[in-house]
mmCIF file of C-alpha atoms in Angstrom:
data_model
loop_
_atom_site.group_PDB
_atom_site.id
_atom_site.type_symbol
_atom_site.label_atom_id
_atom_site.label_comp_id
_atom_site.label_asym_id
_atom_site.label_seq_id
_atom_site.Cartn_x
_atom_site.Cartn_y
_atom_site.Cartn_z
ATOM 1 C CA SER C 1 17.979 104.458 251.553
ATOM 2 C CA LEU C 2 19.837 107.756 251.159
ATOM 3 C CA PRO C 3 22.017 108.990 254.002
ATOM 4 C CA GLU C 4 20.775 112.047 255.840
ATOM 5 C CA ALA C 5 22.749 115.207 255.219
ATOM 6 C CA LYS C 6 22.527 118.810 256.255
ATOM 7 C CA SER C 7 21.735 121.294 253.523
ATOM 8 C CA ASN C 8 24.789 123.238 252.445
ATOM 9 C CA VAL C 9 23.830 126.601 250.978
ATOM 10 C CA SER C 10 27.405 127.146 249.819
ATOM 11 C CA TRP C 11 26.920 124.640 246.997
ATOM 12 C CA ARG C 12 24.036 126.525 245.392
ATOM 13 C CA ASP C 13 26.410 128.038 242.813
ATOM 14 C CA GLU C 14 30.061 128.991 242.519
ATOM 15 C CA ASP C 15 29.442 132.600 243.475
ATOM 16 C CA THR C 16 27.800 131.601 246.756
ATOM 17 C CA LEU C 17 30.401 128.920 247.437
ATOM 18 C CA PHE C 18 33.281 131.380 247.060
ATOM 19 C CA ARG C 19 31.547 134.051 249.172
ATOM 20 C CA VAL C 20 30.847 131.545 251.965
ATOM 21 C CA GLU C 21 34.480 130.380 251.845
ATOM 22 C CA LEU C 22 35.693 133.986 252.168
ATOM 23 C CA ASP C 23 33.273 134.657 255.022
ATOM 24 C CA ARG C 24 34.594 131.578 256.840
ATOM 25 C CA ASP C 25 38.211 132.526 256.258
ATOM 26 C CA PRO C 26 39.265 135.787 254.552
ATOM 27 C CA GLU C 27 42.634 134.169 253.799
ATOM 28 C CA ARG C 28 41.144 131.718 251.315
ATOM 29 C CA TYR C 29 42.797 133.596 248.508
ATOM 30 C CA TRP C 30 41.835 131.051 245.864
ATOM 31 C CA ALA C 31 38.183 131.916 246.547
ATOM 32 C CA ALA C 32 38.896 135.647 246.232
ATOM 33 C CA ALA C 33 40.706 135.053 242.944
ATOM 34 C CA LEU C 34 37.909 132.960 241.443
ATOM 35 C CA LEU C 35 35.224 135.335 242.669
ATOM 36 C CA GLY C 36 37.238 138.238 241.228
ATOM 37 C CA GLU C 37 37.200 136.528 237.823
ATOM 38 C CA ILE C 38 33.426 136.081 238.065
ATOM 39 C CA GLU C 39 32.909 139.741 238.994
ATOM 40 C CA ALA C 40 35.149 140.867 236.100
ATOM 41 C CA LYS C 41 33.068 138.849 233.625
ATOM 42 C CA ARG C 42 29.920 140.424 235.087
ATOM 43 C CA GLY C 43 31.380 143.870 234.524
ATOM 44 C CA ASN C 44 31.592 144.675 238.236
ATOM 45 C CA LEU C 45 35.116 145.980 237.739
ATOM 46 C CA PRO C 46 35.760 147.760 241.072
ATOM 47 C CA GLU C 47 34.707 144.672 243.063
ATOM 48 C CA ALA C 48 36.707 142.424 240.735
ATOM 49 C CA GLU C 49 39.805 144.567 241.223
ATOM 50 C CA ARG C 50 39.386 144.549 245.027
ATOM 51 C CA LEU C 51 39.073 140.759 245.160
ATOM 52 C CA LEU C 52 41.870 140.095 242.686
ATOM 53 C CA LEU C 53 44.300 142.441 244.410
ATOM 54 C CA SER C 54 43.537 140.799 247.769
ATOM 55 C CA ALA C 55 44.533 137.418 246.309
ATOM 56 C CA ARG C 56 47.413 138.478 244.077
ATOM 57 C CA GLY C 57 50.375 138.261 246.444
ATOM 58 C CA HIS C 58 49.231 135.091 248.156
ATOM 59 C CA LEU C 59 48.969 132.529 245.373
ATOM 60 C CA PRO C 60 51.939 130.506 244.089
ATOM 61 C CA ARG C 61 51.326 131.105 240.331
ATOM 62 C CA PRO C 62 48.813 133.946 240.048
ATOM 63 C CA TYR C 63 48.736 134.139 236.241
ATOM 64 C CA ARG C 64 44.921 133.913 236.208
ATOM 65 C CA VAL C 65 44.731 136.770 238.710
ATOM 66 C CA GLU C 66 47.093 138.842 236.576
ATOM 67 C CA THR C 67 45.088 138.009 233.426
ATOM 68 C CA ALA C 68 41.840 138.996 235.137
ATOM 69 C CA LEU C 69 43.389 142.252 236.385
ATOM 70 C CA CYS C 70 44.542 142.941 232.832
ATOM 71 C CA TYR C 71 40.935 142.514 231.678
ATOM 72 C CA VAL C 72 39.662 144.824 234.439
ATOM 73 C CA TYR C 73 42.190 147.551 233.639
ATOM 74 C CA LEU C 74 41.604 147.210 229.905
ATOM 75 C CA ASN C 75 37.880 147.755 230.416
ATOM 76 C CA GLU C 76 38.524 150.715 232.705
ATOM 77 C CA GLY C 77 40.716 152.393 230.067
ATOM 78 C CA ARG C 78 43.905 151.866 232.107
ATOM 79 C CA PHE C 79 45.848 150.484 229.153
ATOM 80 C CA THR C 80 49.396 150.719 230.521
ATOM 81 C CA GLU C 81 48.376 148.921 233.707
ATOM 82 C CA ALA C 82 46.509 146.345 231.619
ATOM 83 C CA ARG C 83 49.599 145.670 229.520
ATOM 84 C CA ASP C 84 51.746 145.391 232.641
ATOM 85 C CA ARG C 85 49.387 142.876 234.271
ATOM 86 C CA CYS C 86 49.338 140.803 231.088
ATOM 87 C CA ASP C 87 53.144 140.961 230.996
ATOM 88 C CA ALA C 88 53.133 139.482 234.509
ATOM 89 C CA ALA C 89 50.649 136.771 233.517
ATOM 90 C CA LEU C 90 52.625 135.847 230.411
ATOM 91 C CA THR C 91 55.847 135.592 232.398
ATOM 92 C CA LEU C 92 54.126 132.791 234.344
ATOM 93 C CA GLN C 93 52.116 131.267 231.466
ATOM 94 C CA PRO C 94 53.598 132.333 228.094
ATOM 95 C CA ASP C 95 50.931 130.711 225.917
ATOM 96 C CA ASP C 96 47.794 131.887 227.739
ATOM 97 C CA PRO C 97 45.515 132.992 224.876
ATOM 98 C CA ARG C 98 43.430 135.306 227.076
ATOM 99 C CA ALA C 99 46.484 137.163 228.349
ATOM 100 C CA LEU C 100 47.927 137.344 224.829
ATOM 101 C CA THR C 101 44.680 138.697 223.379
ATOM 102 C CA ASN C 102 44.216 141.199 226.197
ATOM 103 C CA ARG C 103 47.823 142.398 225.934
ATOM 104 C CA ALA C 104 47.434 142.690 222.156
ATOM 105 C CA ASN C 105 44.374 144.853 222.723
ATOM 106 C CA ALA C 106 46.164 147.010 225.306
ATOM 107 C CA ARG C 107 49.173 147.415 222.997
ATOM 108 C CA LEU C 108 46.911 148.359 220.102
ATOM 109 C CA LEU C 109 45.229 151.026 222.230
ATOM 110 C CA LEU C 110 48.631 152.305 223.361
ATOM 111 C CA GLY C 111 49.766 152.641 219.741
ATOM 112 C CA ASP C 112 52.201 149.704 219.819
ATOM 113 C CA HIS C 113 50.857 148.202 216.603
ATOM 114 C CA GLN C 114 53.790 145.847 215.981
ATOM 115 C CA GLY C 115 53.586 144.473 219.530
ATOM 116 C CA ALA C 116 49.810 144.112 219.208
ATOM 117 C CA LEU C 117 50.244 142.197 215.972
ATOM 118 C CA ALA C 118 52.828 139.842 217.490
ATOM 119 C CA ASP C 119 50.600 139.080 220.491
ATOM 120 C CA ALA C 120 47.447 138.657 218.408
ATOM 121 C CA GLN C 121 49.202 136.297 215.998
ATOM 122 C CA HIS C 122 50.634 134.299 218.911
ATOM 123 C CA ALA C 123 47.132 134.060 220.434
ATOM 124 C CA ALA C 124 45.728 132.912 217.081
ATOM 125 C CA VAL C 125 48.354 130.160 216.894
ATOM 126 C CA VAL C 126 47.621 129.003 220.454
ATOM 127 C CA LYS C 127 43.847 129.273 219.978
ATOM 128 C CA PRO C 128 43.058 129.297 216.236
ATOM 129 C CA GLN C 129 39.309 129.587 216.841
ATOM 130 C CA SER C 130 39.711 132.981 218.567
ATOM 131 C CA ALA C 131 37.908 135.500 216.374
ATOM 132 C CA GLU C 132 39.041 138.251 218.743
ATOM 133 C CA ALA C 133 42.728 137.425 218.188
ATOM 134 C CA HIS C 134 42.243 137.558 214.408
ATOM 135 C CA ALA C 135 40.276 140.827 214.661
ATOM 136 C CA ILE C 136 42.989 142.491 216.753
ATOM 137 C CA ALA C 137 45.649 141.243 214.329
ATOM 138 C CA ALA C 138 43.607 142.742 211.485
ATOM 139 C CA GLU C 139 43.391 146.118 213.252
ATOM 140 C CA ALA C 140 47.118 146.094 213.945
ATOM 141 C CA LEU C 141 47.886 145.268 210.311
ATOM 142 C CA TYR C 142 45.571 148.061 209.167
ATOM 143 C CA ALA C 143 47.297 150.516 211.523
ATOM 144 C CA LEU C 144 50.638 149.397 210.088
ATOM 145 C CA GLY C 145 49.394 150.187 206.575
ATOM 146 C CA ARG C 146 49.199 146.545 205.514
ATOM 147 C CA ARG C 147 45.672 146.743 204.138
ATOM 148 C CA ASP C 148 45.567 143.476 202.141
ATOM 149 C CA GLU C 149 46.871 141.448 205.067
ATOM 150 C CA ALA C 150 44.402 143.246 207.350
ATOM 151 C CA ARG C 151 41.538 142.240 205.063
ATOM 152 C CA ALA C 152 42.651 138.576 205.057
ATOM 153 C CA GLU C 153 42.985 138.503 208.852
ATOM 154 C CA ASN C 154 39.637 140.258 209.269
ATOM 155 C CA ASP C 155 38.021 137.727 206.927
ATOM 156 C CA ALA C 156 39.420 134.970 209.156
ATOM 157 C CA ALA C 157 37.797 136.619 212.186
ATOM 158 C CA LEU C 158 34.450 136.899 210.407
ATOM 159 C CA ALA C 159 34.648 133.292 209.207
ATOM 160 C CA LEU C 160 34.895 132.257 212.861
ATOM 161 C CA ALA C 161 32.287 134.708 214.152
ATOM 162 C CA PRO C 162 30.160 136.333 211.408
ATOM 163 C CA SER C 163 28.644 138.878 213.796
ATOM 164 C CA HIS C 164 31.912 139.861 215.521
ATOM 165 C CA ALA C 165 31.404 143.601 216.110
ATOM 166 C CA ARG C 166 35.068 144.580 215.970
ATOM 167 C CA ALA C 167 35.644 142.716 212.699
ATOM 168 C CA LEU C 168 32.445 144.127 211.185
ATOM 169 C CA ARG C 169 33.599 147.680 212.045
ATOM 170 C CA LEU C 170 36.942 147.104 210.372
ATOM 171 C CA ARG C 171 35.274 145.516 207.348
ATOM 172 C CA SER C 172 33.225 148.691 206.845
ATOM 173 C CA ILE C 173 36.464 150.705 206.892
ATOM 174 C CA LEU C 174 38.270 148.325 204.545
ATOM 175 C CA ASP C 175 35.348 148.349 202.091
ATOM 176 C CA ARG C 176 35.535 152.129 201.595
#
């Protein structure tokens, strides 16, 4: 026979679990950080930023918080802040492919093409199956005037993800 147990609504899904944990104790910063990551992925950037900032100073190694804030700021067009948050994340976790890719993207958008290339290539070494890392490297190479290398890197991105929008856009430019 199965033991009797009370229903626990907080286990319905991660979102609900983290919200219940925060309602029980607003100082459960781990829950705010994880919920902030979820909200960032959903595109609810203001709520993600609020949650992530509430957790940021209270966790021992907040590289995931910094990486998520980088993503939020990148998607809000706050490229300098995005780069700075990725710098903070990479100080704590130097080989985090998400932080490397996001910082590469921020650097590209800030016009730091050499820095973007270095980060994108590092991300591609750490996570070779990252089409995004290869696509950003291709854009950086193109911006640096290295068209043949850009084509090769872009081909690598498309080999990994044939419908990758960023790589398809650059291919149309390279094919002109």
